[in-house]
């Protein structure tokens, strides 16, 4: 039984970088748990502290109920796979898989059987006598994983194991890894900056930012009901519209959200209206995912926003449209950062603020790699309202549109970027 408890764990590197701040998590026995966040947010540091490769500055780590802060890596029964799982170049696949068992002094015949069985599970049966240099990147990574798993560790730690592979292979392998580690029953902590990887693989995800946990839960819950603006934005592709609003209590209607020149009303019978009362006259942030907006006939009865289409992009199964709606938007990175600045950020990490916004624009908004440029028409701006449309429909740039809003799926945050009230669905 190996569950992992992080009880107020922190890490300050020499030089004063607060890489991890007061992390409290309970990772259950057998769980596939993902640490997700942008580059430099402290994921690897946290994983390395669990592995025993990095000293813990404050707080406690418990493995299987026992304090493990001072345990050597060997005594933790953990196995780790890195981005470029290094293999012994002069050993075959069989030799690489066999090596940990040989070191442990296992019976050679039994070890041989285990190796063959694991190679089969990993789809490497036909390659068992090949050398690493004759394998593809994906096959090599499978061998690295097999070598970590063969000792049947109680705890399996993976640090971005797929990030050096191409997109097709990543998609294929993430399914395989998830089912493989689940079949072993090992508690698994998996680090990634890729929200799709996290959402598709995890039992639960912890979203980290600047060393602290912003939210933790099952993928579906995090997506439906994110605790902060940052989590809503990070788990969103296409990006969520983050609209700046002022909340007003209106007696016979409900809580009116004033969005520039437009309005949406959360009626009194909606339980979230009561939570919004405390924000009367104050700024709030309204998160609207593009699929919460649907093209509607003008003047329809339900809640709606209007806009003028500025650009459309073809994404295969749907169009993504950008409309000028006159509603001010906000930057997810502007909210709720920890008080002290993070002194020296990772070389690959992005700074915050306007430069970051510019960089993200250039990089395609996400923390992950930019998406391939879709077919598009017209120009769009960062403040435009994004909405998605089924592939059959295609509004033209310049067209005036009315967009029905699924009120139940609005995300409501306070001025600090924290959830005001949970979503109903
Ligand atoms: P992630 O895995 O999310 O990209 P890391 O855990 O690697 O993030 O890094 C978190 C922060 O700690 C970054 O600001 C990084 O620059 C810093 N950091 C990581 N390793 C060291 C180190 N050995 N010494 C000093 N700072 C470090």
CSV table of C-alpha atoms and ligand atoms in Angstrom, one decimal:
chain,number,residue,atom,x,y,z
A,1,UNK,CA,0.0,0.0,0.0
A,2,UNK,CA,1.7,3.2,-1.0
A,3,UNK,CA,-0.3,6.4,-0.7
A,4,UNK,CA,1.5,9.7,-0.9
A,5,UNK,CA,0.9,12.5,1.5
A,6,UNK,CA,2.4,15.9,1.0
A,7,UNK,CA,1.8,17.9,4.2
A,8,UNK,CA,2.7,21.5,3.7
A,9,UNK,CA,5.7,20.7,1.5
A,10,UNK,CA,7.9,23.6,0.4
A,11,UNK,CA,11.2,23.9,-1.5
A,12,UNK,CA,13.5,26.9,-1.5
A,13,UNK,CA,16.5,26.4,-3.7
A,14,UNK,CA,19.8,28.0,-2.7
A,15,UNK,CA,19.6,31.5,-4.0
A,16,UNK,CA,16.1,31.9,-2.7
A,17,UNK,CA,13.9,30.5,-5.5
A,18,UNK,CA,10.6,29.4,-3.9
A,19,UNK,CA,10.0,26.5,-6.3
A,20,UNK,CA,7.3,24.8,-4.2
A,21,UNK,CA,5.0,26.4,-1.7
A,22,UNK,CA,3.1,24.7,1.1
A,23,UNK,CA,1.7,21.9,-1.0
A,24,UNK,CA,-0.9,19.7,0.6
A,25,UNK,CA,-2.0,16.7,-1.3
A,26,UNK,CA,-3.1,13.1,-0.7
A,27,UNK,CA,-2.5,10.8,-3.6
A,28,UNK,CA,-4.3,7.5,-3.0
A,29,UNK,CA,-2.9,4.1,-3.4
A,30,UNK,CA,-3.1,3.0,-7.0
A,31,UNK,CA,-4.1,6.4,-8.2
A,32,UNK,CA,-2.8,7.9,-11.5
A,33,UNK,CA,-2.2,11.4,-10.3
A,34,UNK,CA,-1.1,14.2,-12.7
A,35,UNK,CA,0.9,17.3,-11.7
A,36,UNK,CA,0.0,19.9,-14.3
A,37,UNK,CA,1.1,23.4,-14.9
A,38,UNK,CA,3.2,25.7,-17.1
A,39,UNK,CA,7.0,25.4,-17.3
A,40,UNK,CA,8.7,26.5,-14.1
A,41,UNK,CA,5.7,26.1,-11.8
A,42,UNK,CA,7.6,23.5,-9.7
A,43,UNK,CA,6.2,20.2,-11.0
A,44,UNK,CA,9.6,18.5,-11.4
A,45,UNK,CA,10.9,19.8,-8.1
A,46,UNK,CA,7.8,18.3,-6.4
A,47,UNK,CA,8.3,14.9,-8.2
A,48,UNK,CA,12.0,14.9,-7.3
A,49,UNK,CA,11.2,15.5,-3.7
A,50,UNK,CA,8.9,12.5,-3.7
A,51,UNK,CA,11.6,10.4,-5.4
A,52,UNK,CA,14.2,11.5,-2.8
A,53,UNK,CA,16.4,13.3,-5.4
A,54,UNK,CA,15.8,16.7,-3.9
A,55,UNK,CA,15.8,17.8,-0.3
A,56,UNK,CA,12.5,19.0,1.2
A,57,UNK,CA,12.9,22.5,2.8
A,58,UNK,CA,9.7,22.5,4.8
A,59,UNK,CA,6.7,20.2,5.6
A,60,UNK,CA,6.5,16.4,5.5
A,61,UNK,CA,6.3,13.7,2.9
A,62,UNK,CA,4.6,10.5,3.9
A,63,UNK,CA,4.9,7.3,1.9
A,64,UNK,CA,2.5,4.5,2.9
A,65,UNK,CA,1.8,6.4,6.1
A,66,UNK,CA,5.5,6.8,7.2
A,67,UNK,CA,7.4,10.0,7.2
A,68,UNK,CA,9.9,9.7,4.3
A,69,UNK,CA,11.6,13.1,4.3
A,70,UNK,CA,15.0,11.6,5.1
A,71,UNK,CA,14.6,8.2,3.4
A,72,UNK,CA,17.2,7.5,0.7
A,73,UNK,CA,15.8,7.1,-2.9
A,74,UNK,CA,16.7,3.3,-2.7
A,75,UNK,CA,14.5,2.8,0.4
A,76,UNK,CA,11.4,4.4,-1.1
A,77,UNK,CA,10.7,1.7,-3.7
A,78,UNK,CA,10.1,4.2,-6.4
A,79,UNK,CA,10.9,4.1,-10.1
A,80,UNK,CA,11.2,7.1,-12.3
A,81,UNK,CA,11.0,7.8,-16.0
A,82,UNK,CA,12.2,11.0,-17.5
A,83,UNK,CA,11.6,12.8,-20.7
A,84,UNK,CA,14.5,11.1,-22.5
A,85,UNK,CA,14.5,7.7,-20.6
A,86,UNK,CA,18.2,6.8,-21.2
A,87,UNK,CA,18.8,3.2,-22.2
A,88,UNK,CA,22.0,1.2,-22.2
A,89,UNK,CA,23.1,1.6,-25.8
A,90,UNK,CA,24.9,-1.7,-26.0
A,91,UNK,CA,22.2,-3.8,-24.5
A,92,UNK,CA,19.2,-5.1,-26.4
A,93,UNK,CA,15.6,-4.4,-25.4
A,94,UNK,CA,15.8,-7.7,-23.5
A,95,UNK,CA,19.1,-6.7,-21.9
A,96,UNK,CA,17.8,-3.3,-20.8
A,97,UNK,CA,14.6,-4.8,-19.3
A,98,UNK,CA,16.6,-7.5,-17.6
A,99,UNK,CA,19.2,-5.3,-16.0
A,100,UNK,CA,17.2,-4.1,-12.9
A,101,UNK,CA,16.3,-7.8,-12.1
A,102,UNK,CA,19.9,-8.9,-12.5
A,103,UNK,CA,21.1,-6.2,-10.2
A,104,UNK,CA,18.4,-7.3,-7.7
A,105,UNK,CA,19.7,-10.9,-8.0
A,106,UNK,CA,16.5,-12.4,-9.2
A,107,UNK,CA,16.4,-15.9,-10.5
A,108,UNK,CA,17.5,-15.7,-14.2
A,109,UNK,CA,14.8,-18.0,-15.6
A,110,UNK,CA,12.0,-16.3,-13.8
A,111,UNK,CA,13.4,-12.9,-14.7
A,112,UNK,CA,13.6,-13.9,-18.4
A,113,UNK,CA,9.9,-14.8,-18.3
A,114,UNK,CA,9.0,-11.6,-16.7
A,115,UNK,CA,10.9,-9.6,-19.4
A,116,UNK,CA,9.2,-11.5,-22.2
A,117,UNK,CA,5.8,-10.9,-20.7
A,118,UNK,CA,6.4,-7.2,-20.1
A,119,UNK,CA,7.8,-6.7,-23.6
A,120,UNK,CA,4.6,-8.2,-24.9
A,121,UNK,CA,2.5,-5.8,-22.8
A,122,UNK,CA,4.5,-2.9,-24.1
A,123,UNK,CA,4.1,-4.0,-27.7
A,124,UNK,CA,7.8,-4.7,-27.9
A,125,UNK,CA,7.7,-8.5,-28.3
A,126,UNK,CA,9.0,-8.4,-31.9
A,127,UNK,CA,11.8,-6.0,-31.0
A,128,UNK,CA,13.2,-7.8,-28.0
A,129,UNK,CA,16.6,-8.5,-29.5
A,130,UNK,CA,17.1,-5.1,-31.1
A,131,UNK,CA,19.5,-2.4,-29.9
A,132,UNK,CA,18.2,1.0,-28.8
A,133,UNK,CA,19.6,2.8,-31.7
A,134,UNK,CA,17.5,0.7,-34.1
A,135,UNK,CA,14.3,1.7,-32.3
A,136,UNK,CA,12.0,4.8,-32.8
A,137,UNK,CA,11.7,7.4,-30.1
A,138,UNK,CA,8.4,6.0,-29.0
A,139,UNK,CA,9.7,2.4,-28.8
A,140,UNK,CA,12.7,3.6,-26.8
A,141,UNK,CA,10.5,5.4,-24.4
A,142,UNK,CA,8.4,2.2,-24.0
A,143,UNK,CA,11.6,0.3,-23.1
A,144,UNK,CA,12.5,3.0,-20.6
A,145,UNK,CA,9.1,2.7,-19.0
A,146,UNK,CA,9.3,-1.1,-19.0
A,147,UNK,CA,12.7,-0.9,-17.3
A,148,UNK,CA,11.1,1.2,-14.5
A,149,UNK,CA,8.1,-1.0,-14.2
A,150,UNK,CA,9.8,-4.4,-14.2
A,151,UNK,CA,10.8,-4.1,-10.6
A,152,UNK,CA,7.2,-3.6,-9.7
A,153,UNK,CA,7.7,-0.4,-7.8
A,154,UNK,CA,5.2,0.8,-5.2
A,155,UNK,CA,5.4,4.2,-6.6
A,156,UNK,CA,5.9,5.1,-10.3
A,157,UNK,CA,7.1,8.7,-11.1
A,158,UNK,CA,7.1,10.1,-14.6
A,159,UNK,CA,8.4,13.4,-15.6
A,160,UNK,CA,7.1,14.5,-19.0
A,161,UNK,CA,7.8,11.1,-20.5
A,162,UNK,CA,6.1,11.9,-23.8
A,163,UNK,CA,7.2,15.5,-24.5
A,164,UNK,CA,10.1,14.6,-26.8
A,165,UNK,CA,7.8,12.5,-29.1
A,166,UNK,CA,5.7,13.7,-32.0
A,167,UNK,CA,2.0,14.5,-31.6
A,168,UNK,CA,0.7,11.2,-33.1
A,169,UNK,CA,2.9,9.1,-31.0
A,170,UNK,CA,2.1,11.0,-27.9
A,171,UNK,CA,-1.6,10.4,-28.4
A,172,UNK,CA,-1.0,6.8,-28.9
A,173,UNK,CA,1.3,6.3,-26.0
A,174,UNK,CA,-0.7,8.3,-23.5
A,175,UNK,CA,-3.5,5.7,-23.8
A,176,UNK,CA,-1.1,2.9,-23.5
A,177,UNK,CA,0.8,4.3,-20.5
A,178,UNK,CA,-2.5,5.0,-18.7
A,179,UNK,CA,-3.7,1.4,-19.1
A,180,UNK,CA,-0.3,-0.1,-18.4
A,181,UNK,CA,0.2,1.7,-15.1
A,182,UNK,CA,-3.4,1.0,-14.1
A,183,UNK,CA,-2.9,-2.7,-14.8
A,184,UNK,CA,0.2,-2.8,-12.5
A,185,UNK,CA,-1.8,-1.1,-9.7
A,186,UNK,CA,1.2,1.1,-8.8
A,187,UNK,CA,0.5,4.6,-7.5
A,188,UNK,CA,1.6,6.9,-10.3
A,189,UNK,CA,2.6,10.5,-10.2
A,190,UNK,CA,2.8,11.9,-13.7
A,191,UNK,CA,4.2,15.4,-14.6
A,192,UNK,CA,3.1,17.3,-17.7
A,193,UNK,CA,2.5,20.8,-19.0
A,194,UNK,CA,0.1,19.4,-21.6
A,195,UNK,CA,-3.5,19.8,-20.5
A,196,UNK,CA,-4.8,17.3,-23.0
A,197,UNK,CA,-2.4,14.7,-21.7
A,198,UNK,CA,-3.5,15.5,-18.1
A,199,UNK,CA,-7.2,15.4,-18.9
A,200,UNK,CA,-7.1,12.2,-20.8
A,201,UNK,CA,-4.9,10.2,-18.5
A,202,UNK,CA,-5.5,11.3,-14.9
A,203,UNK,CA,-7.7,10.0,-12.2
A,204,UNK,CA,-7.1,13.4,-10.6
A,205,UNK,CA,-5.0,16.4,-11.5
A,206,UNK,CA,-3.4,19.0,-9.3
A,207,UNK,CA,-2.9,22.3,-11.2
A,208,UNK,CA,0.3,24.1,-10.1
A,209,UNK,CA,1.2,27.7,-10.5
A,210,UNK,CA,4.3,29.5,-9.1
A,211,UNK,CA,4.9,26.5,-6.8
A,212,UNK,CA,1.4,26.4,-5.3
A,213,UNK,CA,-1.6,24.2,-5.9
A,214,UNK,CA,-4.4,26.2,-7.5
A,215,UNK,CA,-6.9,23.4,-7.8
A,216,UNK,CA,-7.1,19.6,-7.4
A,217,UNK,CA,-9.7,17.2,-8.6
A,218,UNK,CA,-11.0,14.8,-11.3
A,219,UNK,CA,-10.4,16.2,-14.8
A,220,UNK,CA,-14.1,16.6,-15.5
A,221,UNK,CA,-14.6,18.6,-12.3
A,222,UNK,CA,-11.7,20.8,-12.9
A,223,UNK,CA,-13.0,21.6,-16.4
A,224,UNK,CA,-16.6,22.1,-15.4
A,225,UNK,CA,-16.0,24.0,-12.2
A,226,UNK,CA,-12.4,25.4,-11.9
A,227,UNK,CA,-11.4,27.1,-8.7
A,228,UNK,CA,-9.6,30.0,-10.3
A,229,UNK,CA,-9.4,32.0,-13.5
A,230,UNK,CA,-6.0,30.5,-14.1
A,231,UNK,CA,-7.2,26.9,-13.9
A,232,UNK,CA,-10.2,27.8,-16.3
A,233,UNK,CA,-7.7,29.3,-18.8
A,234,UNK,CA,-5.1,26.5,-18.5
A,235,UNK,CA,-7.7,23.8,-19.0
A,236,UNK,CA,-9.2,25.3,-22.1
A,237,UNK,CA,-8.6,24.6,-25.7
A,238,UNK,CA,-9.9,26.6,-27.5
A,239,UNK,CA,-9.3,29.3,-25.0
A,240,UNK,CA,-12.0,30.4,-22.6
A,241,UNK,CA,-13.3,33.9,-23.0
A,242,UNK,CA,-12.5,35.8,-19.8
A,243,UNK,CA,-14.9,38.8,-19.7
A,244,UNK,CA,-14.7,41.7,-17.4
A,245,UNK,CA,-18.0,42.5,-15.8
A,246,UNK,CA,-19.7,44.4,-13.0
A,247,UNK,CA,-22.3,42.6,-10.9
A,248,UNK,CA,-25.5,44.5,-10.0
A,249,UNK,CA,-28.4,43.3,-7.9
A,250,UNK,CA,-31.7,44.0,-9.6
A,251,UNK,CA,-34.8,43.3,-7.6
A,252,UNK,CA,-37.2,41.8,-10.1
A,253,UNK,CA,-34.6,40.1,-12.3
A,254,UNK,CA,-31.6,38.7,-10.5
A,255,UNK,CA,-27.9,39.5,-10.6
A,256,UNK,CA,-27.2,41.4,-13.7
A,257,UNK,CA,-23.7,41.1,-15.1
A,258,UNK,CA,-22.8,44.2,-17.0
A,259,UNK,CA,-20.3,43.3,-19.7
A,260,UNK,CA,-19.3,46.6,-21.4
A,261,UNK,CA,-22.4,47.6,-23.4
A,262,UNK,CA,-24.1,44.1,-23.0
A,263,UNK,CA,-25.9,42.4,-20.1
A,264,UNK,CA,-26.5,38.9,-18.8
A,265,UNK,CA,-28.8,38.1,-15.9
A,266,UNK,CA,-28.3,35.3,-13.5
A,267,UNK,CA,-31.9,34.9,-12.2
A,268,UNK,CA,-32.7,34.8,-8.5
A,269,UNK,CA,-33.8,31.1,-8.8
A,270,UNK,CA,-30.2,30.2,-9.8
A,271,UNK,CA,-28.3,29.4,-6.6
A,272,UNK,CA,-25.3,31.3,-7.8
A,273,UNK,CA,-27.3,34.6,-7.8
A,274,UNK,CA,-27.2,34.5,-3.9
A,275,UNK,CA,-23.4,34.2,-4.0
A,276,UNK,CA,-23.1,37.1,-6.4
A,277,UNK,CA,-25.1,39.5,-4.1
A,278,UNK,CA,-21.9,40.1,-2.1
A,279,UNK,CA,-20.3,41.4,-5.3
A,280,UNK,CA,-23.0,44.0,-6.0
A,281,UNK,CA,-21.4,47.0,-7.7
A,282,UNK,CA,-18.0,45.2,-7.8
A,283,UNK,CA,-15.9,43.9,-10.7
A,284,UNK,CA,-16.2,40.1,-11.5
A,285,UNK,CA,-14.8,37.9,-14.2
A,286,UNK,CA,-17.1,35.8,-16.3
A,287,UNK,CA,-15.6,32.8,-18.0
A,288,UNK,CA,-17.4,31.7,-21.2
A,289,UNK,CA,-16.0,28.7,-23.1
A,290,UNK,CA,-16.5,29.0,-26.8
A,291,UNK,CA,-19.0,26.1,-26.9
A,292,UNK,CA,-21.2,27.8,-24.3
A,293,UNK,CA,-22.2,30.2,-27.1
A,294,UNK,CA,-24.4,29.0,-29.9
A,295,UNK,CA,-25.6,30.9,-32.9
A,296,UNK,CA,-29.3,31.9,-32.4
A,297,UNK,CA,-32.0,33.6,-34.4
A,298,UNK,CA,-32.0,37.4,-33.6
A,299,UNK,CA,-34.4,38.5,-30.8
A,300,UNK,CA,-34.8,35.0,-29.2
A,301,UNK,CA,-36.2,34.7,-25.7
A,302,UNK,CA,-33.1,33.4,-23.9
A,303,UNK,CA,-30.0,35.1,-22.6
A,304,UNK,CA,-27.7,36.2,-25.5
A,305,UNK,CA,-24.7,38.3,-26.4
A,306,UNK,CA,-24.3,40.0,-29.8
A,307,UNK,CA,-21.3,40.7,-31.9
A,308,UNK,CA,-19.9,41.3,-35.3
A,309,UNK,CA,-17.9,38.4,-36.8
A,310,UNK,CA,-14.3,39.5,-37.4
A,311,UNK,CA,-12.7,36.2,-38.4
A,312,UNK,CA,-13.3,32.5,-38.7
A,313,UNK,CA,-11.0,29.6,-38.4
A,314,UNK,CA,-11.5,26.0,-39.7
A,315,UNK,CA,-10.6,23.4,-37.1
A,316,UNK,CA,-11.8,20.2,-38.9
A,317,UNK,CA,-14.8,19.2,-36.8
A,318,UNK,CA,-15.8,22.8,-36.1
A,319,UNK,CA,-15.2,26.4,-36.9
A,320,UNK,CA,-13.9,28.9,-34.3
A,321,UNK,CA,-15.3,32.4,-34.9
A,322,UNK,CA,-14.1,35.7,-33.4
A,323,UNK,CA,-16.6,38.4,-32.9
A,324,UNK,CA,-16.2,42.1,-31.9
A,325,UNK,CA,-18.6,42.4,-29.0
A,326,UNK,CA,-17.3,45.5,-27.2
A,327,UNK,CA,-16.7,43.5,-24.0
A,328,UNK,CA,-13.5,44.1,-22.1
A,329,UNK,CA,-11.4,41.0,-21.5
A,330,UNK,CA,-8.9,40.1,-18.9
A,331,UNK,CA,-5.6,38.1,-18.8
A,332,UNK,CA,-5.6,35.0,-16.7
A,333,UNK,CA,-2.0,35.5,-15.7
A,334,UNK,CA,-2.9,38.9,-14.0
A,335,UNK,CA,-4.7,37.2,-11.2
A,336,UNK,CA,-3.7,36.0,-7.8
A,337,UNK,CA,0.0,35.5,-8.0
A,338,UNK,CA,1.9,34.9,-4.7
A,339,UNK,CA,3.1,38.1,-3.0
A,340,UNK,CA,6.9,37.6,-3.4
A,341,UNK,CA,8.3,37.6,-6.9
A,342,UNK,CA,9.9,34.4,-8.0
A,343,UNK,CA,13.5,35.5,-8.3
A,344,UNK,CA,15.0,33.4,-11.0
A,345,UNK,CA,12.6,31.7,-13.3
A,346,UNK,CA,13.3,28.7,-15.4
A,347,UNK,CA,15.0,29.4,-18.7
A,348,UNK,CA,12.0,28.0,-20.5
A,349,UNK,CA,9.3,29.8,-18.4
A,350,UNK,CA,7.4,32.8,-19.5
A,351,UNK,CA,7.3,36.0,-17.5
A,352,UNK,CA,4.0,37.4,-16.5
A,353,UNK,CA,2.2,40.6,-17.6
A,354,UNK,CA,2.0,42.2,-20.9
A,355,UNK,CA,5.1,40.6,-22.3
A,356,UNK,CA,3.7,37.2,-21.4
A,357,UNK,CA,0.5,38.0,-23.1
A,358,UNK,CA,2.4,39.0,-26.2
A,359,UNK,CA,4.5,35.9,-26.1
A,360,UNK,CA,1.4,33.7,-25.6
A,361,UNK,CA,-0.2,35.4,-28.6
A,362,UNK,CA,2.8,34.7,-30.7
A,363,UNK,CA,3.0,31.1,-29.4
A,364,UNK,CA,-0.7,30.4,-29.8
A,365,UNK,CA,-2.0,31.3,-26.4
A,366,UNK,CA,-1.5,27.9,-24.7
A,367,UNK,CA,1.3,26.9,-22.4
A,368,UNK,CA,1.9,23.9,-24.7
A,369,UNK,CA,3.3,24.0,-28.2
A,370,UNK,CA,1.5,26.1,-30.7
A,371,UNK,CA,-1.2,24.4,-32.7
A,372,UNK,CA,-0.9,24.0,-36.4
A,373,UNK,CA,-2.3,27.1,-38.1
A,374,UNK,CA,-5.8,26.4,-39.1
A,375,UNK,CA,-7.4,27.7,-42.2
A,376,UNK,CA,-8.7,31.2,-41.4
A,377,UNK,CA,-10.3,34.2,-42.9
A,378,UNK,CA,-10.2,37.8,-41.6
A,379,UNK,CA,-8.2,39.3,-38.7
A,380,UNK,CA,-9.0,38.9,-35.0
A,381,UNK,CA,-8.0,40.6,-31.8
A,382,UNK,CA,-7.3,39.3,-28.4
A,383,UNK,CA,-10.4,41.0,-27.0
A,384,UNK,CA,-12.7,39.2,-29.4
A,385,UNK,CA,-15.4,36.9,-28.2
A,386,UNK,CA,-14.7,33.4,-29.4
A,387,UNK,CA,-17.5,30.9,-30.2
A,388,UNK,CA,-17.5,27.6,-31.9
A,389,UNK,CA,-19.8,26.4,-34.6
A,390,UNK,CA,-20.5,23.0,-36.2
A,391,UNK,CA,-18.6,22.4,-39.4
A,392,UNK,CA,-21.7,22.8,-41.6
A,393,UNK,CA,-22.4,26.4,-40.6
A,394,UNK,CA,-20.0,29.3,-41.4
A,395,UNK,CA,-20.8,32.9,-40.7
A,396,UNK,CA,-19.0,35.4,-42.9
A,397,UNK,CA,-16.7,38.1,-41.5
A,398,UNK,CA,-18.7,41.3,-41.1
A,399,UNK,CA,-21.9,39.4,-40.2
A,400,UNK,CA,-23.8,40.5,-37.1
A,401,UNK,CA,-24.6,37.5,-34.9
A,402,UNK,CA,-26.6,36.7,-31.8
A,403,UNK,CA,-25.2,34.1,-29.5
A,404,UNK,CA,-27.4,32.3,-27.1
A,405,UNK,CA,-25.6,31.7,-23.7
A,406,UNK,CA,-25.9,28.5,-21.7
A,407,UNK,CA,-26.1,30.3,-18.3
A,408,UNK,CA,-25.6,27.1,-16.3
A,409,UNK,CA,-22.1,26.8,-17.8
A,410,UNK,CA,-20.9,30.3,-17.1
A,411,UNK,CA,-17.8,30.5,-14.8
A,412,UNK,CA,-18.0,33.2,-12.2
A,413,UNK,CA,-14.9,34.6,-10.5
A,414,UNK,CA,-14.2,37.4,-8.1
A,415,UNK,CA,-11.8,40.3,-8.7
A,416,UNK,CA,-9.0,38.1,-7.4
A,417,UNK,CA,-9.7,35.4,-9.9
A,418,UNK,CA,-11.3,33.0,-7.4
A,419,UNK,CA,-14.5,31.0,-8.0
A,420,UNK,CA,-17.6,32.8,-6.6
A,421,UNK,CA,-20.0,29.9,-6.8
A,422,UNK,CA,-19.9,26.4,-8.2
A,423,UNK,CA,-21.4,25.5,-11.5
A,424,UNK,CA,-24.4,23.4,-11.7
A,425,UNK,CA,-23.1,21.4,-14.6
B,1,LIG,P1,8.7,22.6,-13.8
B,1,LIG,O1,9.0,21.2,-13.7
B,1,LIG,O2,7.2,22.9,-13.5
B,1,LIG,O3,9.1,23.2,-15.1
B,1,LIG,P2,10.8,23.1,-11.9
B,1,LIG,O4,10.4,22.3,-10.7
B,1,LIG,O5,11.8,22.5,-12.8
B,1,LIG,O6,9.5,23.5,-12.7
B,1,LIG,O7,11.3,24.5,-11.4
B,1,LIG,C1,10.6,25.3,-10.5
B,1,LIG,C2,11.4,26.6,-10.2
B,1,LIG,O8,12.6,26.2,-9.5
B,1,LIG,C3,11.9,27.3,-11.4
B,1,LIG,O9,11.8,28.7,-11.1
B,1,LIG,C4,13.3,26.9,-11.6
B,1,LIG,O10,14.1,27.9,-12.2
B,1,LIG,C5,13.8,26.6,-10.2
B,1,LIG,N1,14.8,25.6,-10.1
B,1,LIG,C6,14.7,24.3,-10.5
B,1,LIG,N2,15.8,23.6,-10.2
B,1,LIG,C7,16.6,24.5,-9.6
B,1,LIG,C8,17.9,24.4,-9.0
B,1,LIG,N3,18.6,23.2,-9.0
B,1,LIG,N4,18.5,25.5,-8.4
B,1,LIG,C9,17.8,26.6,-8.4
B,1,LIG,N5,16.6,26.8,-8.9
B,1,LIG,C10,16.0,25.7,-9.5
